[in-house]
């Protein structure tokens, strides 16, 4: 159930993993969430779960690689609710491989979803937030946006870019909050595609080190619920076993 302090929060990549967990956690905290992703059937299931628990939610099909799709998603929510308080740019892909394998289609997909997807969100949301005099971007990066490891060069490049874009928004706009969330291994559907040998190794590491998606969603709720004058710049989340390596 929404309250007088409820925010209108849009979440991309909300059909599973961090996005779905974040939508549920934000709704449980009393906010109204608008879920977006390509898999509409999964969005419907998550939305039904939120409503069954007493939360407030809706969903719409969204392809973050399309600027038109992102603008339509934001515009429709803004027309319905009169404002957009928070945009969680969560959609992402991670098909890893050594550079020598020249998996250029995977590289293009990571650039399109992980970088252009965030930029499309910024292009669609920033003018609306500036017009209302406030707003909050939560951009999901990665611990691989802080370091580069073998097979992850392109993925790391996209997540370094997310951090750079986030800093740019912050430096240019004193009335808009920006939070970078950088998780390490998380239980999700991110480990798909890429070089099979590489991804099998990544899955093995995730089986040992992955945090539950709720650990990330709880951190996002923390950032959203800070007082208006407080900007949580960045949250880096790892398993304690991962952090000790």
PDB file of C-alpha atoms in Angstrom:
ATOM      1  CA  UNK A   1       0.000   0.000   0.000  1.00  0.00           C
ATOM      2  CA  UNK A   2       1.381   3.415  -0.941  1.00  0.00           C
ATOM      3  CA  UNK A   3       1.656   6.276   1.552  1.00  0.00           C
ATOM      4  CA  UNK A   4       2.248  10.021   1.475  1.00  0.00           C
ATOM      5  CA  UNK A   5       5.983   9.292   1.315  1.00  0.00           C
ATOM      6  CA  UNK A   6       5.625   6.775  -1.510  1.00  0.00           C
ATOM      7  CA  UNK A   7       7.733   7.289  -4.594  1.00  0.00           C
ATOM      8  CA  UNK A   8       7.026   6.381  -8.195  1.00  0.00           C
ATOM      9  CA  UNK A   9       9.901   4.059  -9.073  1.00  0.00           C
ATOM     10  CA  UNK A  10      10.608   2.502 -12.464  1.00  0.00           C
ATOM     11  CA  UNK A  11      12.748  -0.642 -12.645  1.00  0.00           C
ATOM     12  CA  UNK A  12      14.249  -1.999 -15.867  1.00  0.00           C
ATOM     13  CA  UNK A  13      15.157  -5.647 -16.255  1.00  0.00           C
ATOM     14  CA  UNK A  14      12.472  -6.390 -13.677  1.00  0.00           C
ATOM     15  CA  UNK A  15      11.400  -9.834 -14.895  1.00  0.00           C
ATOM     16  CA  UNK A  16      13.973 -11.756 -12.822  1.00  0.00           C
ATOM     17  CA  UNK A  17      17.022 -11.559 -10.592  1.00  0.00           C
ATOM     18  CA  UNK A  18      18.017  -8.232  -9.082  1.00  0.00           C
ATOM     19  CA  UNK A  19      15.272  -6.367 -10.949  1.00  0.00           C
ATOM     20  CA  UNK A  20      12.447  -8.562  -9.700  1.00  0.00           C
ATOM     21  CA  UNK A  21      13.825  -8.607  -6.155  1.00  0.00           C
ATOM     22  CA  UNK A  22      14.198  -4.827  -6.224  1.00  0.00           C
ATOM     23  CA  UNK A  23      10.634  -4.277  -7.405  1.00  0.00           C
ATOM     24  CA  UNK A  24       9.320  -6.522  -4.620  1.00  0.00           C
ATOM     25  CA  UNK A  25      11.471  -4.862  -1.947  1.00  0.00           C
ATOM     26  CA  UNK A  26      10.558  -1.324  -3.006  1.00  0.00           C
ATOM     27  CA  UNK A  27       6.866  -2.195  -3.064  1.00  0.00           C
ATOM     28  CA  UNK A  28       7.175  -3.763   0.382  1.00  0.00           C
ATOM     29  CA  UNK A  29       8.728  -0.486   1.555  1.00  0.00           C
ATOM     30  CA  UNK A  30       5.585   1.353   0.462  1.00  0.00           C
ATOM     31  CA  UNK A  31       6.566   2.649  -2.962  1.00  0.00           C
ATOM     32  CA  UNK A  32       4.708   2.256  -6.257  1.00  0.00           C
ATOM     33  CA  UNK A  33       6.805   0.312  -8.744  1.00  0.00           C
ATOM     34  CA  UNK A  34       6.575   0.183 -12.518  1.00  0.00           C
ATOM     35  CA  UNK A  35       8.275  -2.914 -13.884  1.00  0.00           C
ATOM     36  CA  UNK A  36       9.770  -3.044 -17.362  1.00  0.00           C
ATOM     37  CA  UNK A  37      11.378  -5.838 -19.391  1.00  0.00           C
ATOM     38  CA  UNK A  38      10.896  -7.793 -22.594  1.00  0.00           C
ATOM     39  CA  UNK A  39       9.381 -10.908 -20.980  1.00  0.00           C
ATOM     40  CA  UNK A  40       5.899  -9.633 -20.279  1.00  0.00           C
ATOM     41  CA  UNK A  41       4.667 -12.945 -18.863  1.00  0.00           C
ATOM     42  CA  UNK A  42       7.375 -12.850 -16.206  1.00  0.00           C
ATOM     43  CA  UNK A  43       6.567  -9.214 -15.425  1.00  0.00           C
ATOM     44  CA  UNK A  44       2.935 -10.170 -14.909  1.00  0.00           C
ATOM     45  CA  UNK A  45       3.934 -12.897 -12.460  1.00  0.00           C
ATOM     46  CA  UNK A  46       6.158 -10.555 -10.424  1.00  0.00           C
ATOM     47  CA  UNK A  47       3.473  -7.865 -10.417  1.00  0.00           C
ATOM     48  CA  UNK A  48       0.849 -10.348  -9.225  1.00  0.00           C
ATOM     49  CA  UNK A  49       3.165 -11.449  -6.415  1.00  0.00           C
ATOM     50  CA  UNK A  50       3.663  -7.843  -5.323  1.00  0.00           C
ATOM     51  CA  UNK A  51      -0.054  -7.115  -5.338  1.00  0.00           C
ATOM     52  CA  UNK A  52      -0.845 -10.320  -3.463  1.00  0.00           C
ATOM     53  CA  UNK A  53       1.515  -9.121  -0.721  1.00  0.00           C
ATOM     54  CA  UNK A  54      -0.321  -5.782  -0.534  1.00  0.00           C
ATOM     55  CA  UNK A  55       2.083  -3.778  -2.685  1.00  0.00           C
ATOM     56  CA  UNK A  56       1.377  -1.332  -5.501  1.00  0.00           C
ATOM     57  CA  UNK A  57       2.750  -2.223  -8.930  1.00  0.00           C
ATOM     58  CA  UNK A  58       2.181  -2.213 -12.653  1.00  0.00           C
ATOM     59  CA  UNK A  59       4.216  -3.355 -15.635  1.00  0.00           C
ATOM     60  CA  UNK A  60       4.868  -2.658 -19.298  1.00  0.00           C
ATOM     61  CA  UNK A  61       6.935  -4.213 -22.034  1.00  0.00           C
ATOM     62  CA  UNK A  62      10.347  -2.561 -22.393  1.00  0.00           C
ATOM     63  CA  UNK A  63      13.384  -2.996 -24.627  1.00  0.00           C
ATOM     64  CA  UNK A  64      16.193  -0.842 -23.226  1.00  0.00           C
ATOM     65  CA  UNK A  65      18.163  -1.077 -26.472  1.00  0.00           C
ATOM     66  CA  UNK A  66      15.442   1.003 -28.157  1.00  0.00           C
ATOM     67  CA  UNK A  67      15.305   4.686 -27.264  1.00  0.00           C
ATOM     68  CA  UNK A  68      11.706   4.847 -28.500  1.00  0.00           C
ATOM     69  CA  UNK A  69      10.735   1.968 -26.208  1.00  0.00           C
ATOM     70  CA  UNK A  70      12.400   3.552 -23.186  1.00  0.00           C
ATOM     71  CA  UNK A  71      10.863   6.957 -23.841  1.00  0.00           C
ATOM     72  CA  UNK A  72       7.413   5.391 -24.245  1.00  0.00           C
ATOM     73  CA  UNK A  73       7.867   3.480 -20.970  1.00  0.00           C
ATOM     74  CA  UNK A  74       8.862   6.626 -19.081  1.00  0.00           C
ATOM     75  CA  UNK A  75       6.287   8.850 -20.757  1.00  0.00           C
ATOM     76  CA  UNK A  76       3.395   6.501 -20.007  1.00  0.00           C
ATOM     77  CA  UNK A  77       4.360   6.248 -16.330  1.00  0.00           C
ATOM     78  CA  UNK A  78       4.763  10.006 -16.087  1.00  0.00           C
ATOM     79  CA  UNK A  79       1.365  10.619 -17.675  1.00  0.00           C
ATOM     80  CA  UNK A  80      -0.308   8.204 -15.257  1.00  0.00           C
ATOM     81  CA  UNK A  81       1.361   9.424 -12.070  1.00  0.00           C
ATOM     82  CA  UNK A  82       2.472  12.984 -12.779  1.00  0.00           C
ATOM     83  CA  UNK A  83       6.068  12.352 -11.767  1.00  0.00           C
ATOM     84  CA  UNK A  84       8.948   9.886 -11.817  1.00  0.00           C
ATOM     85  CA  UNK A  85      10.928   9.865  -8.606  1.00  0.00           C
ATOM     86  CA  UNK A  86      13.424   7.066  -9.238  1.00  0.00           C
ATOM     87  CA  UNK A  87      14.700   5.141 -12.255  1.00  0.00           C
ATOM     88  CA  UNK A  88      16.548   1.907 -11.510  1.00  0.00           C
ATOM     89  CA  UNK A  89      18.675   1.144 -14.573  1.00  0.00           C
ATOM     90  CA  UNK A  90      19.159  -2.550 -13.891  1.00  0.00           C
ATOM     91  CA  UNK A  91      18.872  -4.360 -17.237  1.00  0.00           C
ATOM     92  CA  UNK A  92      22.144  -6.023 -18.179  1.00  0.00           C
ATOM     93  CA  UNK A  93      23.802  -8.960 -19.951  1.00  0.00           C
ATOM     94  CA  UNK A  94      27.149 -10.718 -19.380  1.00  0.00           C
ATOM     95  CA  UNK A  95      28.212 -13.117 -22.161  1.00  0.00           C
ATOM     96  CA  UNK A  96      31.913 -13.457 -21.300  1.00  0.00           C
ATOM     97  CA  UNK A  97      34.748 -14.804 -23.455  1.00  0.00           C
ATOM     98  CA  UNK A  98      38.443 -14.186 -24.142  1.00  0.00           C
ATOM     99  CA  UNK A  99      38.973 -11.350 -26.606  1.00  0.00           C
ATOM    100  CA  UNK A 100      40.864 -13.677 -28.965  1.00  0.00           C
ATOM    101  CA  UNK A 101      37.603 -15.518 -29.655  1.00  0.00           C
ATOM    102  CA  UNK A 102      36.249 -12.401 -31.421  1.00  0.00           C
ATOM    103  CA  UNK A 103      32.674 -12.905 -30.237  1.00  0.00           C
ATOM    104  CA  UNK A 104      31.730  -9.503 -31.625  1.00  0.00           C
ATOM    105  CA  UNK A 105      27.971 -10.116 -31.468  1.00  0.00           C
ATOM    106  CA  UNK A 106      28.315 -10.632 -27.714  1.00  0.00           C
ATOM    107  CA  UNK A 107      30.363  -7.426 -27.471  1.00  0.00           C
ATOM    108  CA  UNK A 108      27.674  -5.512 -29.366  1.00  0.00           C
ATOM    109  CA  UNK A 109      24.936  -6.937 -27.150  1.00  0.00           C
ATOM    110  CA  UNK A 110      26.748  -5.856 -23.977  1.00  0.00           C
ATOM    111  CA  UNK A 111      27.298  -2.364 -25.339  1.00  0.00           C
ATOM    112  CA  UNK A 112      23.671  -2.093 -26.485  1.00  0.00           C
ATOM    113  CA  UNK A 113      22.100  -3.286 -23.224  1.00  0.00           C
ATOM    114  CA  UNK A 114      24.614  -2.264 -20.564  1.00  0.00           C
ATOM    115  CA  UNK A 115      25.652   1.138 -21.934  1.00  0.00           C
ATOM    116  CA  UNK A 116      23.057   2.318 -24.434  1.00  0.00           C
ATOM    117  CA  UNK A 117      20.314   0.981 -22.183  1.00  0.00           C
ATOM    118  CA  UNK A 118      21.489   3.216 -19.344  1.00  0.00           C
ATOM    119  CA  UNK A 119      21.943   6.203 -21.652  1.00  0.00           C
ATOM    120  CA  UNK A 120      18.452   5.706 -23.030  1.00  0.00           C
ATOM    121  CA  UNK A 121      17.128   5.778 -19.481  1.00  0.00           C
ATOM    122  CA  UNK A 122      19.018   8.987 -18.802  1.00  0.00           C
ATOM    123  CA  UNK A 123      17.768  10.597 -22.012  1.00  0.00           C
ATOM    124  CA  UNK A 124      14.167   9.703 -21.186  1.00  0.00           C
ATOM    125  CA  UNK A 125      14.166  10.450 -17.448  1.00  0.00           C
ATOM    126  CA  UNK A 126      16.520  13.375 -16.908  1.00  0.00           C
ATOM    127  CA  UNK A 127      14.351  16.057 -18.585  1.00  0.00           C
ATOM    128  CA  UNK A 128      11.336  14.909 -16.545  1.00  0.00           C
ATOM    129  CA  UNK A 129      13.326  14.945 -13.314  1.00  0.00           C
ATOM    130  CA  UNK A 130      14.776  18.375 -14.063  1.00  0.00           C
ATOM    131  CA  UNK A 131      11.303  19.757 -14.773  1.00  0.00           C
ATOM    132  CA  UNK A 132       9.991  18.521 -11.420  1.00  0.00           C
ATOM    133  CA  UNK A 133      13.138  19.668  -9.594  1.00  0.00           C
ATOM    134  CA  UNK A 134      14.153  16.282  -8.207  1.00  0.00           C
ATOM    135  CA  UNK A 135      14.861  12.693  -9.114  1.00  0.00           C
ATOM    136  CA  UNK A 136      17.094   9.733  -8.453  1.00  0.00           C
ATOM    137  CA  UNK A 137      18.986   7.425 -10.794  1.00  0.00           C
ATOM    138  CA  UNK A 138      20.101   4.082  -9.454  1.00  0.00           C
ATOM    139  CA  UNK A 139      22.477   2.540 -11.976  1.00  0.00           C
ATOM    140  CA  UNK A 140      23.523  -1.072 -11.524  1.00  0.00           C
ATOM    141  CA  UNK A 141      27.192  -1.502 -12.381  1.00  0.00           C
ATOM    142  CA  UNK A 142      29.441  -4.312 -11.081  1.00  0.00           C
ATOM    143  CA  UNK A 143      32.588  -5.000  -9.108  1.00  0.00           C
ATOM    144  CA  UNK A 144      33.950  -5.665 -12.607  1.00  0.00           C
ATOM    145  CA  UNK A 145      33.477  -1.957 -13.157  1.00  0.00           C
ATOM    146  CA  UNK A 146      36.303  -1.532 -10.634  1.00  0.00           C
ATOM    147  CA  UNK A 147      38.725  -4.124 -11.999  1.00  0.00           C
ATOM    148  CA  UNK A 148      39.320  -6.100 -15.179  1.00  0.00           C
ATOM    149  CA  UNK A 149      39.802  -9.858 -15.147  1.00  0.00           C
ATOM    150  CA  UNK A 150      40.495 -12.250 -18.052  1.00  0.00           C
ATOM    151  CA  UNK A 151      37.435 -12.921 -20.271  1.00  0.00           C
ATOM    152  CA  UNK A 152      35.576  -9.882 -18.862  1.00  0.00           C
ATOM    153  CA  UNK A 153      37.267  -7.016 -20.705  1.00  0.00           C
ATOM    154  CA  UNK A 154      34.213  -5.888 -22.671  1.00  0.00           C
ATOM    155  CA  UNK A 155      31.792  -6.450 -19.811  1.00  0.00           C
ATOM    156  CA  UNK A 156      34.099  -4.484 -17.529  1.00  0.00           C
ATOM    157  CA  UNK A 157      34.297  -1.720 -20.114  1.00  0.00           C
ATOM    158  CA  UNK A 158      30.512  -1.420 -20.114  1.00  0.00           C
ATOM    159  CA  UNK A 159      30.350  -1.274 -16.326  1.00  0.00           C
ATOM    160  CA  UNK A 160      33.183   1.276 -16.112  1.00  0.00           C
ATOM    161  CA  UNK A 161      31.048   3.254 -18.566  1.00  0.00           C
ATOM    162  CA  UNK A 162      28.010   2.984 -16.269  1.00  0.00           C
ATOM    163  CA  UNK A 163      30.070   4.429 -13.436  1.00  0.00           C
ATOM    164  CA  UNK A 164      31.376   7.242 -15.667  1.00  0.00           C
ATOM    165  CA  UNK A 165      27.888   8.111 -16.899  1.00  0.00           C
ATOM    166  CA  UNK A 166      26.635   8.137 -13.322  1.00  0.00           C
ATOM    167  CA  UNK A 167      29.366  10.511 -12.225  1.00  0.00           C
ATOM    168  CA  UNK A 168      28.554  12.732 -15.185  1.00  0.00           C
ATOM    169  CA  UNK A 169      24.914  12.975 -14.171  1.00  0.00           C
ATOM    170  CA  UNK A 170      25.943  13.817 -10.610  1.00  0.00           C
ATOM    171  CA  UNK A 171      28.472  16.471 -11.624  1.00  0.00           C
ATOM    172  CA  UNK A 172      26.023  18.174 -13.987  1.00  0.00           C
ATOM    173  CA  UNK A 173      22.896  18.153 -11.799  1.00  0.00           C
ATOM    174  CA  UNK A 174      22.773  19.251  -8.169  1.00  0.00           C
ATOM    175  CA  UNK A 175      19.036  18.504  -7.946  1.00  0.00           C
ATOM    176  CA  UNK A 176      19.226  14.862  -9.061  1.00  0.00           C
ATOM    177  CA  UNK A 177      20.585  12.054  -6.894  1.00  0.00           C
ATOM    178  CA  UNK A 178      22.696   9.275  -8.392  1.00  0.00           C
ATOM    179  CA  UNK A 179      23.546   5.943  -6.823  1.00  0.00           C
ATOM    180  CA  UNK A 180      25.855   3.354  -8.386  1.00  0.00           C
ATOM    181  CA  UNK A 181      25.265  -0.195  -7.169  1.00  0.00           C
ATOM    182  CA  UNK A 182      28.204  -2.521  -7.860  1.00  0.00           C
ATOM    183  CA  UNK A 183      27.494  -6.165  -6.994  1.00  0.00           C
ATOM    184  CA  UNK A 184      29.820  -9.112  -7.400  1.00  0.00           C
ATOM    185  CA  UNK A 185      28.331 -12.588  -7.951  1.00  0.00           C
ATOM    186  CA  UNK A 186      24.557 -12.581  -7.441  1.00  0.00           C
ATOM    187  CA  UNK A 187      21.944 -15.299  -7.821  1.00  0.00           C
ATOM    188  CA  UNK A 188      20.335 -14.317 -11.116  1.00  0.00           C
ATOM    189  CA  UNK A 189      19.914 -15.258 -14.778  1.00  0.00           C
ATOM    190  CA  UNK A 190      22.881 -13.116 -15.811  1.00  0.00           C
ATOM    191  CA  UNK A 191      25.136 -16.109 -16.459  1.00  0.00           C
ATOM    192  CA  UNK A 192      23.937 -16.859 -19.971  1.00  0.00           C
ATOM    193  CA  UNK A 193      25.466 -16.864 -23.450  1.00  0.00           C
ATOM    194  CA  UNK A 194      29.144 -16.226 -24.060  1.00  0.00           C
ATOM    195  CA  UNK A 195      31.861 -18.853 -24.388  1.00  0.00           C
ATOM    196  CA  UNK A 196      30.557 -22.103 -22.834  1.00  0.00           C
ATOM    197  CA  UNK A 197      33.856 -22.924 -21.123  1.00  0.00           C
ATOM    198  CA  UNK A 198      34.172 -19.459 -19.641  1.00  0.00           C
ATOM    199  CA  UNK A 199      30.583 -19.349 -18.486  1.00  0.00           C
ATOM    200  CA  UNK A 200      30.851 -22.794 -16.874  1.00  0.00           C
ATOM    201  CA  UNK A 201      33.748 -21.480 -14.790  1.00  0.00           C
ATOM    202  CA  UNK A 202      31.756 -18.349 -13.892  1.00  0.00           C
ATOM    203  CA  UNK A 203      28.805 -20.511 -12.843  1.00  0.00           C
ATOM    204  CA  UNK A 204      31.081 -22.573 -10.636  1.00  0.00           C
ATOM    205  CA  UNK A 205      32.333 -19.419  -8.912  1.00  0.00           C
ATOM    206  CA  UNK A 206      28.795 -18.120  -8.552  1.00  0.00           C
ATOM    207  CA  UNK A 207      27.719 -21.367  -6.914  1.00  0.00           C
ATOM    208  CA  UNK A 208      30.316 -20.668  -4.204  1.00  0.00           C
ATOM    209  CA  UNK A 209      30.117 -16.894  -3.872  1.00  0.00           C
ATOM    210  CA  UNK A 210      26.766 -15.588  -5.125  1.00  0.00           C
ATOM    211  CA  UNK A 211      24.753 -13.299  -2.881  1.00  0.00           C
ATOM    212  CA  UNK A 212      20.970 -13.596  -2.921  1.00  0.00           C
ATOM    213  CA  UNK A 213      19.320 -10.980  -5.113  1.00  0.00           C
ATOM    214  CA  UNK A 214      17.623  -9.650  -1.984  1.00  0.00           C
ATOM    215  CA  UNK A 215      20.992  -8.458  -0.681  1.00  0.00           C
ATOM    216  CA  UNK A 216      21.174  -6.075  -3.633  1.00  0.00           C
ATOM    217  CA  UNK A 217      17.522  -5.046  -3.464  1.00  0.00           C
ATOM    218  CA  UNK A 218      17.882  -4.220   0.239  1.00  0.00           C
ATOM    219  CA  UNK A 219      20.812  -1.942  -0.588  1.00  0.00           C
ATOM    220  CA  UNK A 220      18.748  -0.193  -3.258  1.00  0.00           C
ATOM    221  CA  UNK A 221      15.875   0.347  -0.801  1.00  0.00           C
ATOM    222  CA  UNK A 222      18.399   1.854   1.628  1.00  0.00           C
ATOM    223  CA  UNK A 223      19.581   4.354  -1.006  1.00  0.00           C
ATOM    224  CA  UNK A 224      16.043   5.257  -2.085  1.00  0.00           C
ATOM    225  CA  UNK A 225      14.865   5.876   1.465  1.00  0.00           C
ATOM    226  CA  UNK A 226      17.582   8.340   2.442  1.00  0.00           C
ATOM    227  CA  UNK A 227      16.517  11.948   3.102  1.00  0.00           C
ATOM    228  CA  UNK A 228      16.327  14.171   0.031  1.00  0.00           C
ATOM    229  CA  UNK A 229      19.620  15.912   0.797  1.00  0.00           C
ATOM    230  CA  UNK A 230      21.570  12.649   1.088  1.00  0.00           C
ATOM    231  CA  UNK A 231      23.094  11.077  -2.035  1.00  0.00           C
ATOM    232  CA  UNK A 232      24.422   7.552  -1.534  1.00  0.00           C
ATOM    233  CA  UNK A 233      27.104   7.707  -4.208  1.00  0.00           C
ATOM    234  CA  UNK A 234      28.061   4.051  -4.532  1.00  0.00           C
ATOM    235  CA  UNK A 235      27.406   0.715  -2.873  1.00  0.00           C
ATOM    236  CA  UNK A 236      29.785  -2.200  -3.511  1.00  0.00           C
ATOM    237  CA  UNK A 237      28.443  -5.596  -2.448  1.00  0.00           C
ATOM    238  CA  UNK A 238      30.338  -8.876  -2.239  1.00  0.00           C
ATOM    239  CA  UNK A 239      30.047 -12.138  -0.393  1.00  0.00           C
ATOM    240  CA  UNK A 240      32.364 -12.117   2.600  1.00  0.00           C
ATOM    241  CA  UNK A 241      34.186 -15.052   0.977  1.00  0.00           C
ATOM    242  CA  UNK A 242      34.591 -13.073  -2.250  1.00  0.00           C
ATOM    243  CA  UNK A 243      35.796  -9.965  -0.423  1.00  0.00           C
ATOM    244  CA  UNK A 244      38.500 -11.979   1.339  1.00  0.00           C
ATOM    245  CA  UNK A 245      40.023 -13.257  -1.941  1.00  0.00           C
TER     246      UNK A 245
END
